[in-house]
Amino acid sequence: MSAQLAPEDVLTDEGYAVVATAEDLHVTFRRNGKAIHALRGISLEIRRGEILGLVGESGSGKSVLGLTLLGLHGAGATISGRATVRGRDMVSATDAERREVRIAHLGAVFQDPMTSLNPTMRVGRQVAEAAGSDEEALRLLRLVGVPEAESRMSAFPHELSGGLRQRVMIAMAVAGNPDLVIADEPTTALDVTVQAQVLRLLRTLRDELGCSVLMITHDLGVAAQIADRVAVMYAGRLAELGESDAVLRNSAHPYTLGLMRSRLTLGVDRSRALPALAGEVPSPAAPQPGCAFSPRCSVAGPDCVETSPEPVEVEPGHHSACLRPLAVVRRTDTMGPAVLTARAEPARIDQDTAALSLRSVVKTFGVGKGFGRKRTLHALRGVSLQIAQGESVALVGESGSGKSTLLRVAAGLEAADSGEVELSGGSRPQMVFQDSGASLTPWMTVEQILGERVRDLGRAARAAKVREALSLVGLPAEVGAARATQLSGGQRQRVCLARATIVPPPVLLCDEPTSALDVSLAASVINLIARLRRELGMSVLFVTHDLSVARVVADRIAVMYLGQIVEIGASDRVTSAPLHPYTRSLVSAVPDVGLTPVILPGEPASPLNPPSGCAFHPRCADATESCRDTELGLRLQRVANDDVDRVACINIDLSHVPTPVYITPKGA
Amino acid sequence: MTQVRFVGQRFAAMVIIVLALAAAVFALQKMSPLDPVHARLGGQASQGAIAAERHALGLDKPIVTQFGHYLAGLVHGDLGDSYRTRRPVTTDLLAYVPATAELAASGLIIALVLAIAFAFASTLRVPGAALFRLGLMLGASVPTFLLGVFGILLFYQHFGWLPASGRTSIGNAPTGPTHLLTLDGLLHGRPDVTWDAIKHLLMPATAIALGPAVAIGRVLRSSLEGELGSDYVRTARAKGRSERQILLGHVVRNAIGAAVSMTGLQVGLMFAGVLVVEQVFGWPGLGLYIAESIPVADFPAIAGVTLLLGSAYVVINAAVDVIQAAADPRIRV
Ligand SMILES: Nc1ncnc2c1ncn2[C@@H]1O[C@H](COP(=O)(O)OP(=O)(O)OP(=O)(O)O)[C@@H](O)[C@H]1O
Ligand code: SF4
Ligand code: SF4
Ligand SMILES: [Mg+2]
């Protein structure tokens, strides 16, 4: 693309210090006749060569800001203020000017690399469109670490793994040496070990090419790992802006403090309910006057409802938009322990009674269509697991490891090819899914949805039962009259939990129920599951890709890799003193404030063709010759003869269980 | 490699469907109360003559053997003799097919051109697109034969621009090698013949094209618009591609799948339209042939036309699958 650059674009103004700015930017959409105030007066600068992390909950306007800078806000938006890139205002520019700026100065990486690449165009051509020539495209693919780049040039996107697709997106973004790369949740759809690789790649590219990066993410740990400065957005406005360390470890705004406190890390106290930010994000359709955070703010006063605070410098280079002085805000934080909830009573676990036991479960799927061309996908390759009555077990692992399949087999939604599934009492377990919106019938009211499960009760008894179930999940009785589509994500997830527990099941099966929710909502749903479990005496099997969630919800964690459990043990031990090399790399890839991740090379192998011997050997740093052996017959083995900890690896000292380390909370 | 296998599979499926069609036609023929020997020899034939004829036709053999003979005949292009014309059905078909093929192909081309114009004009919001769309929809909502009649009244009776019947008005029009007048005219260096044939084709072909044009155009438009809102288009815009480059370079290939399947379906409807419209325009094609065969229950002729059109439909839909697989690499996996 550099061939198309007008010389004055690159050569003049070499000494610029600011790549892009937002200046009192307002963006309003119309939806169903209502005005949606996505951005409400935001001003910030992106400096030359910096990585600016843009964080905030869903709907806070992060993506809208990124798209406006790209000039891709769409025709339906009403915009005032300026959004400049290298001095050119993308708001008032003509279409041709915007294209010119995008070609010369901008690159973009979006969240979902599958849908963001054209499925019917070869990867090489897609990169060449941005790079100008095939040779340059090839060079870029090599630069971003695509192995066997020549042959990959002619691949279609569906032939690449998620991590490779995102590398291809990044190659397109850095084509033509842009001054600014806008990356909107580039790692959210990726597994944690791949996420760590992609984050490192972005940083290295920034160092080598000298471009700035606007890194949009909802994950404060990701921002901490990659950003030089962090901007926190709330309801379309800037809440706080400053050096990453200052903002994340020494927050100045009550919202950031709340976010940091309700953030799930490997260090949170498992014995108490999680501190969750009260309330929900305000609706962008009806912004209130004054500070948008006031309904949820613990230091709000009457003035906060009238005056809308502007960001002011509270420390050198550190801005916060709050009417309270810094000292007052920070004091609420030092009050921390006092606002912490009381220590929760531990759940009663009956170790001698198994609520659910799975023995040597094998499940394969035939994939591919057409006659006689089916390939076998090995989803579960001999999994045994017992869950005691009242116990909670989490299944963790990367996508494709078989977590959800195991859950579906346990639920009876899928029949195992071989092996046994035994449920105590015989009554069916209940399930809660990630996408709760889709599993609630849209035309039924919440009352009808819940009532369906207690159909045989009388009218009055049924109504009472529904009210009780709603109050148990912390929803007001009015919600009963609402339809699923009228509820927020967190409310829908609560309705799903109410539906699952209105008749208390012996086992509750959860498939990533919090991964679509914002931090504070996720925390409250996790608290709710813990409480329901204690009060109803249920066992829980909880699938998640997030180790910090697993650690909080579960007594034991089982780590899966390519259809097998490779390690199982007490939550604290697995997350703080992992034994299996794969668990070790999973733990160290969790992004956190003030931690450098250890990066695992490669991506999970395909369950269509699991490697021989120990399936992990192609990625394992400790692998020896015998690990490859087809006759290895690797099995979970007891560690130090205890019944809790088991691991499947031939190169581990099994004589003693490492002591769990209590990790002190980092950050706030 | 995979493409070859894919085409091979589609071909196998095609053969199976045609076989099933042949079996159905054969079964219908067997179930029909009409006695073919009767139909050939007339009511007054002697018992002996009837028995001889039954034997000659193989009708005294077991039904499976008869079906075997029938299939073997099909493979050699033998569809039996028409009761009405007393000629082999294959010979009859060869005489009538070119006219119908030319009409159907022209109809398909017109339908596709109109559909594409309609879809792109509405997607790009070209001025006048709404009017064009309204006209098309209006035309498509009128039954084909009425459309033909209106056309004749307007363009033949009133304006005198277009001829009302037949394929050509030129007496010494060349015959062969393709028997398609538009092509044969060009091949023999007779542009006047081609031009005359086009004028004859215009009205009947348009009459059968309007319905399919709207159906295909609608599908194409909605997939174009859907694709334009997709993530990869946003990526292409972020790269700085122009809207024209995006539409032609990215969107079209992703959008045609649904329109191509719709075309496959519409071809079936178009065959029905052809049969009707040929009678309105006195078009010497299969429609006329079958219209004359039905009243006299000329079963071999009817079966021949059914098999031929059915096979054409199957072949076109196999082509649809192959085109789709060529457009979308994910189908081949
Ligand atoms: N094209 C659009 N039309 C109407 N409303 C829109 C449009 N784009 C965004 N919005 C609304 O603007 C608000 C801000 O959206 P935005 O996508 O920027 O949030 P976000 O911070 O990126 O959230 P997430 O973390 O969920 O990606 C939301 O209420 C959203 O629904
Ligand atoms: S301005 Fe008031 S409501 Fe807003 S964050 Fe500060 S104290 Fe809280
Ligand atoms: S068995 Fe070998 S390859 Fe597998 S985890 Fe252990 S050391 Fe690594
Ligand atoms: Mg977003």
PDB file of N, CA and C in Angstrom, chain B residues 149-227:
ATOM      1  N   VAL B 149     -50.872 -13.009 -23.601  1.00  0.00           N
ATOM      2  CA  VAL B 149     -51.993 -12.409 -24.339  1.00  0.00           C
ATOM      3  C   VAL B 149     -51.883 -10.887 -24.340  1.00  0.00           C
ATOM      4  N   PHE B 150     -51.603 -10.309 -23.172  1.00  0.00           N
ATOM      5  CA  PHE B 150     -51.421  -8.848 -23.094  1.00  0.00           C
ATOM      6  C   PHE B 150     -50.312  -8.412 -24.035  1.00  0.00           C
ATOM      7  N   GLY B 151     -49.211  -9.173 -23.999  1.00  0.00           N
ATOM      8  CA  GLY B 151     -48.070  -8.837 -24.846  1.00  0.00           C
ATOM      9  C   GLY B 151     -48.482  -8.794 -26.305  1.00  0.00           C
ATOM     10  N   ILE B 152     -49.211  -9.796 -26.724  1.00  0.00           N
ATOM     11  CA  ILE B 152     -49.624  -9.846 -28.137  1.00  0.00           C
ATOM     12  C   ILE B 152     -50.516  -8.658 -28.466  1.00  0.00           C
ATOM     13  N   LEU B 153     -51.474  -8.377 -27.572  1.00  0.00           N
ATOM     14  CA  LEU B 153     -52.378  -7.253 -27.824  1.00  0.00           C
ATOM     15  C   LEU B 153     -51.593  -5.952 -27.963  1.00  0.00           C
ATOM     16  N   LEU B 154     -50.595  -5.769 -27.081  1.00  0.00           N
ATOM     17  CA  LEU B 154     -49.885  -4.498 -27.039  1.00  0.00           C
ATOM     18  C   LEU B 154     -48.839  -4.399 -28.149  1.00  0.00           C
ATOM     19  N   PHE B 155     -47.921  -5.354 -28.166  1.00  0.00           N
ATOM     20  CA  PHE B 155     -46.763  -5.186 -29.050  1.00  0.00           C
ATOM     21  C   PHE B 155     -47.006  -5.689 -30.473  1.00  0.00           C
ATOM     22  N   TYR B 156     -48.025  -6.527 -30.651  1.00  0.00           N
ATOM     23  CA  TYR B 156     -48.302  -7.008 -32.006  1.00  0.00           C
ATOM     24  C   TYR B 156     -49.477  -6.248 -32.585  1.00  0.00           C
ATOM     25  N   GLN B 157     -50.620  -6.334 -31.911  1.00  0.00           N
ATOM     26  CA  GLN B 157     -51.829  -5.703 -32.410  1.00  0.00           C
ATOM     27  C   GLN B 157     -51.678  -4.198 -32.481  1.00  0.00           C
ATOM     28  N   HIS B 158     -51.257  -3.606 -31.335  1.00  0.00           N
ATOM     29  CA  HIS B 158     -51.302  -2.160 -31.214  1.00  0.00           C
ATOM     30  C   HIS B 158     -50.104  -1.494 -31.882  1.00  0.00           C
ATOM     31  N   PHE B 159     -48.891  -1.890 -31.460  1.00  0.00           N
ATOM     32  CA  PHE B 159     -47.702  -1.228 -32.001  1.00  0.00           C
ATOM     33  C   PHE B 159     -47.168  -1.907 -33.241  1.00  0.00           C
ATOM     34  N   GLY B 160     -47.429  -3.186 -33.357  1.00  0.00           N
ATOM     35  CA  GLY B 160     -46.882  -3.930 -34.492  1.00  0.00           C
ATOM     36  C   GLY B 160     -45.370  -4.054 -34.449  1.00  0.00           C
ATOM     37  N   TRP B 161     -44.775  -4.033 -33.227  1.00  0.00           N
ATOM     38  CA  TRP B 161     -43.313  -4.108 -33.130  1.00  0.00           C
ATOM     39  C   TRP B 161     -42.804  -5.534 -33.211  1.00  0.00           C
ATOM     40  N   LEU B 162     -43.568  -6.445 -32.615  1.00  0.00           N
ATOM     41  CA  LEU B 162     -43.061  -7.810 -32.485  1.00  0.00           C
ATOM     42  C   LEU B 162     -44.059  -8.790 -33.097  1.00  0.00           C
ATOM     43  N   PRO B 163     -43.553  -9.893 -33.660  1.00  0.00           N
ATOM     44  CA  PRO B 163     -44.442 -10.922 -34.214  1.00  0.00           C
ATOM     45  C   PRO B 163     -45.178 -11.648 -33.100  1.00  0.00           C
ATOM     46  N   ALA B 164     -46.313 -12.273 -33.448  1.00  0.00           N
ATOM     47  CA  ALA B 164     -47.160 -12.877 -32.429  1.00  0.00           C
ATOM     48  C   ALA B 164     -47.032 -14.380 -32.366  1.00  0.00           C
ATOM     49  N   SER B 165     -46.493 -15.023 -33.416  1.00  0.00           N
ATOM     50  CA  SER B 165     -46.446 -16.481 -33.313  1.00  0.00           C
ATOM     51  C   SER B 165     -45.320 -17.069 -34.139  1.00  0.00           C
ATOM     52  N   GLY B 166     -44.934 -18.286 -33.768  1.00  0.00           N
ATOM     53  CA  GLY B 166     -43.893 -19.001 -34.490  1.00  0.00           C
ATOM     54  C   GLY B 166     -42.503 -18.576 -34.081  1.00  0.00           C
ATOM     55  N   ARG B 167     -41.512 -19.271 -34.697  1.00  0.00           N
ATOM     56  CA  ARG B 167     -40.122 -18.978 -34.357  1.00  0.00           C
ATOM     57  C   ARG B 167     -39.483 -18.040 -35.340  1.00  0.00           C
ATOM     58  N   THR B 168     -39.992 -18.036 -36.571  1.00  0.00           N
ATOM     59  CA  THR B 168     -39.342 -17.201 -37.574  1.00  0.00           C
ATOM     60  C   THR B 168     -40.350 -16.849 -38.650  1.00  0.00           C
ATOM     61  N   SER B 169     -40.105 -15.740 -39.330  1.00  0.00           N
ATOM     62  CA  SER B 169     -40.975 -15.443 -40.454  1.00  0.00           C
ATOM     63  C   SER B 169     -40.199 -15.532 -41.760  1.00  0.00           C
ATOM     64  N   ILE B 170     -38.989 -16.066 -41.700  1.00  0.00           N
ATOM     65  CA  ILE B 170     -38.176 -16.181 -42.894  1.00  0.00           C
ATOM     66  C   ILE B 170     -38.328 -17.594 -43.451  1.00  0.00           C
ATOM     67  N   GLY B 171     -38.723 -17.677 -44.694  1.00  0.00           N
ATOM     68  CA  GLY B 171     -39.054 -18.975 -45.283  1.00  0.00           C
ATOM     69  C   GLY B 171     -37.866 -19.902 -45.399  1.00  0.00           C
ATOM     70  N   ASN B 172     -36.729 -19.368 -45.895  1.00  0.00           N
ATOM     71  CA  ASN B 172     -35.592 -20.261 -46.144  1.00  0.00           C
ATOM     72  C   ASN B 172     -34.571 -20.198 -45.014  1.00  0.00           C
ATOM     73  N   ALA B 173     -35.086 -20.134 -43.772  1.00  0.00           N
ATOM     74  CA  ALA B 173     -34.170 -20.089 -42.638  1.00  0.00           C
ATOM     75  C   ALA B 173     -33.296 -21.341 -42.629  1.00  0.00           C
ATOM     76  N   PRO B 174     -32.011 -21.193 -42.363  1.00  0.00           N
ATOM     77  CA  PRO B 174     -31.114 -22.350 -42.384  1.00  0.00           C
ATOM     78  C   PRO B 174     -31.491 -23.338 -41.281  1.00  0.00           C
ATOM     79  N   THR B 175     -31.284 -24.620 -41.542  1.00  0.00           N
ATOM     80  CA  THR B 175     -31.512 -25.616 -40.498  1.00  0.00           C
ATOM     81  C   THR B 175     -30.176 -26.290 -40.197  1.00  0.00           C
ATOM     82  N   GLY B 176     -29.902 -26.426 -38.933  1.00  0.00           N
ATOM     83  CA  GLY B 176     -28.638 -27.035 -38.522  1.00  0.00           C
ATOM     84  C   GLY B 176     -27.533 -26.017 -38.491  1.00  0.00           C
ATOM     85  N   PRO B 177     -26.416 -26.292 -37.870  1.00  0.00           N
ATOM     86  CA  PRO B 177     -26.187 -27.543 -37.148  1.00  0.00           C
ATOM     87  C   PRO B 177     -26.832 -27.580 -35.750  1.00  0.00           C
ATOM     88  N   THR B 178     -27.128 -26.427 -35.153  1.00  0.00           N
ATOM     89  CA  THR B 178     -27.605 -26.487 -33.769  1.00  0.00           C
ATOM     90  C   THR B 178     -29.126 -26.539 -33.698  1.00  0.00           C
ATOM     91  N   HIS B 179     -29.781 -26.153 -34.785  1.00  0.00           N
ATOM     92  CA  HIS B 179     -31.242 -26.023 -34.815  1.00  0.00           C
ATOM     93  C   HIS B 179     -31.750 -24.921 -33.911  1.00  0.00           C
ATOM     94  N   LEU B 180     -30.838 -24.154 -33.335  1.00  0.00           N
ATOM     95  CA  LEU B 180     -31.250 -22.954 -32.610  1.00  0.00           C
ATOM     96  C   LEU B 180     -31.110 -21.821 -33.607  1.00  0.00           C
ATOM     97  N   LEU B 181     -32.238 -21.168 -33.939  1.00  0.00           N
ATOM     98  CA  LEU B 181     -32.208 -20.209 -35.050  1.00  0.00           C
ATOM     99  C   LEU B 181     -31.256 -19.058 -34.793  1.00  0.00           C
ATOM    100  N   THR B 182     -31.196 -18.602 -33.521  1.00  0.00           N
ATOM    101  CA  THR B 182     -30.315 -17.469 -33.245  1.00  0.00           C
ATOM    102  C   THR B 182     -28.867 -17.832 -33.574  1.00  0.00           C
ATOM    103  N   LEU B 183     -28.460 -19.040 -33.223  1.00  0.00           N
ATOM    104  CA  LEU B 183     -27.078 -19.454 -33.469  1.00  0.00           C
ATOM    105  C   LEU B 183     -26.873 -19.831 -34.935  1.00  0.00           C
ATOM    106  N   ASP B 184     -27.824 -20.607 -35.478  1.00  0.00           N
ATOM    107  CA  ASP B 184     -27.662 -21.038 -36.860  1.00  0.00           C
ATOM    108  C   ASP B 184     -27.561 -19.847 -37.807  1.00  0.00           C
ATOM    109  N   GLY B 185     -28.349 -18.806 -37.513  1.00  0.00           N
ATOM    110  CA  GLY B 185     -28.285 -17.596 -38.336  1.00  0.00           C
ATOM    111  C   GLY B 185     -26.864 -17.058 -38.358  1.00  0.00           C
ATOM    112  N   LEU B 186     -26.252 -16.979 -37.186  1.00  0.00           N
ATOM    113  CA  LEU B 186     -24.885 -16.457 -37.120  1.00  0.00           C
ATOM    114  C   LEU B 186     -23.922 -17.392 -37.841  1.00  0.00           C
ATOM    115  N   LEU B 187     -24.116 -18.694 -37.622  1.00  0.00           N
ATOM    116  CA  LEU B 187     -23.180 -19.653 -38.211  1.00  0.00           C
ATOM    117  C   LEU B 187     -23.243 -19.635 -39.729  1.00  0.00           C
ATOM    118  N   HIS B 188     -24.422 -19.358 -40.275  1.00  0.00           N
ATOM    119  CA  HIS B 188     -24.545 -19.310 -41.731  1.00  0.00           C
ATOM    120  C   HIS B 188     -24.361 -17.910 -42.278  1.00  0.00           C
ATOM    121  N   GLY B 189     -23.898 -17.002 -41.439  1.00  0.00           N
ATOM    122  CA  GLY B 189     -23.714 -15.627 -41.910  1.00  0.00           C
ATOM    123  C   GLY B 189     -25.021 -14.965 -42.317  1.00  0.00           C
ATOM    124  N   ARG B 190     -26.085 -15.266 -41.586  1.00  0.00           N
ATOM    125  CA  ARG B 190     -27.381 -14.646 -41.903  1.00  0.00           C
ATOM    126  C   ARG B 190     -27.890 -13.869 -40.697  1.00  0.00           C
ATOM    127  N   PRO B 191     -27.316 -12.679 -40.399  1.00  0.00           N
ATOM    128  CA  PRO B 191     -27.758 -11.923 -39.232  1.00  0.00           C
ATOM    129  C   PRO B 191     -29.259 -11.612 -39.274  1.00  0.00           C
ATOM    130  N   ASP B 192     -29.817 -11.536 -40.464  1.00  0.00           N
ATOM    131  CA  ASP B 192     -31.248 -11.248 -40.549  1.00  0.00           C
ATOM    132  C   ASP B 192     -32.063 -12.355 -39.874  1.00  0.00           C
ATOM    133  N   VAL B 193     -31.604 -13.599 -40.030  1.00  0.00           N
ATOM    134  CA  VAL B 193     -32.313 -14.731 -39.412  1.00  0.00           C
ATOM    135  C   VAL B 193     -32.216 -14.628 -37.890  1.00  0.00           C
ATOM    136  N   THR B 194     -31.018 -14.335 -37.400  1.00  0.00           N
ATOM    137  CA  THR B 194     -30.824 -14.205 -35.956  1.00  0.00           C
ATOM    138  C   THR B 194     -31.708 -13.096 -35.396  1.00  0.00           C
ATOM    139  N   TRP B 195     -31.671 -11.956 -36.036  1.00  0.00           N
ATOM    140  CA  TRP B 195     -32.452 -10.807 -35.556  1.00  0.00           C
ATOM    141  C   TRP B 195     -33.939 -11.136 -35.551  1.00  0.00           C
ATOM    142  N   ASP B 196     -34.384 -11.804 -36.599  1.00  0.00           N
ATOM    143  CA  ASP B 196     -35.791 -12.177 -36.689  1.00  0.00           C
ATOM    144  C   ASP B 196     -36.145 -13.161 -35.571  1.00  0.00           C
ATOM    145  N   ALA B 197     -35.228 -14.105 -35.305  1.00  0.00           N
ATOM    146  CA  ALA B 197     -35.490 -15.091 -34.248  1.00  0.00           C
ATOM    147  C   ALA B 197     -35.562 -14.405 -32.894  1.00  0.00           C
ATOM    148  N   ILE B 198     -34.675 -13.430 -32.690  1.00  0.00           N
ATOM    149  CA  ILE B 198     -34.695 -12.713 -31.403  1.00  0.00           C
ATOM    150  C   ILE B 198     -36.029 -12.000 -31.221  1.00  0.00           C
ATOM    151  N   LYS B 199     -36.500 -11.381 -32.313  1.00  0.00           N
ATOM    152  CA  LYS B 199     -37.784 -10.676 -32.198  1.00  0.00           C
ATOM    153  C   LYS B 199     -38.904 -11.645 -31.836  1.00  0.00           C
ATOM    154  N   HIS B 200     -38.848 -12.856 -32.413  1.00  0.00           N
ATOM    155  CA  HIS B 200     -39.880 -13.837 -32.078  1.00  0.00           C
ATOM    156  C   HIS B 200     -39.746 -14.329 -30.641  1.00  0.00           C
ATOM    157  N   LEU B 201     -38.520 -14.395 -30.174  1.00  0.00           N
ATOM    158  CA  LEU B 201     -38.287 -14.924 -28.817  1.00  0.00           C
ATOM    159  C   LEU B 201     -38.688 -13.937 -27.732  1.00  0.00           C
ATOM    160  N   LEU B 202     -38.536 -12.660 -28.045  1.00  0.00           N
ATOM    161  CA  LEU B 202     -38.592 -11.644 -26.995  1.00  0.00           C
ATOM    162  C   LEU B 202     -39.844 -11.754 -26.109  1.00  0.00           C
ATOM    163  N   MET B 203     -41.019 -11.790 -26.743  1.00  0.00           N
ATOM    164  CA  MET B 203     -42.244 -11.790 -25.939  1.00  0.00           C
ATOM    165  C   MET B 203     -42.425 -13.065 -25.142  1.00  0.00           C
ATOM    166  N   PRO B 204     -42.400 -14.259 -25.784  1.00  0.00           N
ATOM    167  CA  PRO B 204     -42.613 -15.466 -24.971  1.00  0.00           C
ATOM    168  C   PRO B 204     -41.547 -15.652 -23.895  1.00  0.00           C
ATOM    169  N   ALA B 205     -40.301 -15.324 -24.233  1.00  0.00           N
ATOM    170  CA  ALA B 205     -39.232 -15.528 -23.237  1.00  0.00           C
ATOM    171  C   ALA B 205     -39.433 -14.596 -22.054  1.00  0.00           C
ATOM    172  N   THR B 206     -39.796 -13.342 -22.330  1.00  0.00           N
ATOM    173  CA  THR B 206     -40.020 -12.413 -21.229  1.00  0.00           C
ATOM    174  C   THR B 206     -41.207 -12.865 -20.378  1.00  0.00           C
ATOM    175  N   ALA B 207     -42.235 -13.380 -21.039  1.00  0.00           N
ATOM    176  CA  ALA B 207     -43.415 -13.812 -20.285  1.00  0.00           C
ATOM    177  C   ALA B 207     -43.054 -14.892 -19.268  1.00  0.00           C
ATOM    178  N   ILE B 208     -42.181 -15.821 -19.660  1.00  0.00           N
ATOM    179  CA  ILE B 208     -41.829 -16.858 -18.685  1.00  0.00           C
ATOM    180  C   ILE B 208     -40.760 -16.388 -17.717  1.00  0.00           C
ATOM    181  N   ALA B 209     -40.077 -15.276 -18.029  1.00  0.00           N
ATOM    182  CA  ALA B 209     -38.934 -14.856 -17.210  1.00  0.00           C
ATOM    183  C   ALA B 209     -39.332 -14.010 -16.007  1.00  0.00           C
ATOM    184  N   LEU B 210     -40.466 -13.305 -16.111  1.00  0.00           N
ATOM    185  CA  LEU B 210     -40.748 -12.297 -15.076  1.00  0.00           C
ATOM    186  C   LEU B 210     -40.881 -12.893 -13.676  1.00  0.00           C
ATOM    187  N   GLY B 211     -41.650 -13.967 -13.557  1.00  0.00           N
ATOM    188  CA  GLY B 211     -41.830 -14.565 -12.223  1.00  0.00           C
ATOM    189  C   GLY B 211     -40.502 -14.978 -11.616  1.00  0.00           C
ATOM    190  N   PRO B 212     -39.738 -15.827 -12.333  1.00  0.00           N
ATOM    191  CA  PRO B 212     -38.426 -16.213 -11.804  1.00  0.00           C
ATOM    192  C   PRO B 212     -37.519 -15.014 -11.549  1.00  0.00           C
ATOM    193  N   ALA B 213     -37.575 -13.994 -12.397  1.00  0.00           N
ATOM    194  CA  ALA B 213     -36.701 -12.831 -12.206  1.00  0.00           C
ATOM    195  C   ALA B 213     -36.943 -12.213 -10.838  1.00  0.00           C
ATOM    196  N   VAL B 214     -38.214 -12.042 -10.485  1.00  0.00           N
ATOM    197  CA  VAL B 214     -38.510 -11.418  -9.192  1.00  0.00           C
ATOM    198  C   VAL B 214     -38.058 -12.322  -8.048  1.00  0.00           C
ATOM    199  N   ALA B 215     -38.336 -13.621  -8.171  1.00  0.00           N
ATOM    200  CA  ALA B 215     -37.959 -14.533  -7.082  1.00  0.00           C
ATOM    201  C   ALA B 215     -36.452 -14.540  -6.881  1.00  0.00           C
ATOM    202  N   ILE B 216     -35.708 -14.667  -7.987  1.00  0.00           N
ATOM    203  CA  ILE B 216     -34.245 -14.728  -7.883  1.00  0.00           C
ATOM    204  C   ILE B 216     -33.699 -13.380  -7.414  1.00  0.00           C
ATOM    205  N   GLY B 217     -34.252 -12.305  -7.993  1.00  0.00           N
ATOM    206  CA  GLY B 217     -33.770 -10.965  -7.652  1.00  0.00           C
ATOM    207  C   GLY B 217     -33.944 -10.665  -6.170  1.00  0.00           C
ATOM    208  N   ARG B 218     -35.089 -11.066  -5.631  1.00  0.00           N
ATOM    209  CA  ARG B 218     -35.329 -10.814  -4.207  1.00  0.00           C
ATOM    210  C   ARG B 218     -34.298 -11.514  -3.342  1.00  0.00           C
ATOM    211  N   VAL B 219     -34.058 -12.787  -3.654  1.00  0.00           N
ATOM    212  CA  VAL B 219     -33.089 -13.551  -2.863  1.00  0.00           C
ATOM    213  C   VAL B 219     -31.709 -12.922  -2.975  1.00  0.00           C
ATOM    214  N   LEU B 220     -31.349 -12.550  -4.195  1.00  0.00           N
ATOM    215  CA  LEU B 220     -30.023 -11.967  -4.406  1.00  0.00           C
ATOM    216  C   LEU B 220     -29.897 -10.650  -3.653  1.00  0.00           C
ATOM    217  N   ARG B 221     -30.958  -9.832  -3.738  1.00  0.00           N
ATOM    218  CA  ARG B 221     -30.879  -8.552  -3.051  1.00  0.00           C
ATOM    219  C   ARG B 221     -30.722  -8.756  -1.557  1.00  0.00           C
ATOM    220  N   SER B 222     -31.514  -9.653  -0.973  1.00  0.00           N
ATOM    221  CA  SER B 222     -31.413  -9.766   0.478  1.00  0.00           C
ATOM    222  C   SER B 222     -30.070 -10.368   0.878  1.00  0.00           C
ATOM    223  N   SER B 223     -29.513 -11.259   0.061  1.00  0.00           N
ATOM    224  CA  SER B 223     -28.189 -11.729   0.511  1.00  0.00           C
ATOM    225  C   SER B 223     -27.122 -10.674   0.274  1.00  0.00           C
ATOM    226  N   LEU B 224     -27.230  -9.881  -0.767  1.00  0.00           N
ATOM    227  CA  LEU B 224     -26.263  -8.787  -0.946  1.00  0.00           C
ATOM    228  C   LEU B 224     -26.308  -7.845   0.247  1.00  0.00           C
ATOM    229  N   GLU B 225     -27.542  -7.491   0.633  1.00  0.00           N
ATOM    230  CA  GLU B 225     -27.644  -6.541   1.740  1.00  0.00           C
ATOM    231  C   GLU B 225     -27.154  -7.154   3.043  1.00  0.00           C
ATOM    232  N   GLY B 226     -27.471  -8.420   3.249  1.00  0.00           N
ATOM    233  CA  GLY B 226     -26.992  -9.091   4.456  1.00  0.00           C
ATOM    234  C   GLY B 226     -25.479  -9.120   4.495  1.00  0.00           C
ATOM    235  N   GLU B 227     -24.873  -9.471   3.362  1.00  0.00           N
ATOM    236  CA  GLU B 227     -23.412  -9.574   3.326  1.00  0.00           C
ATOM    237  C   GLU B 227     -22.757  -8.205   3.540  1.00  0.00           C
TER     238      GLU B 227
END
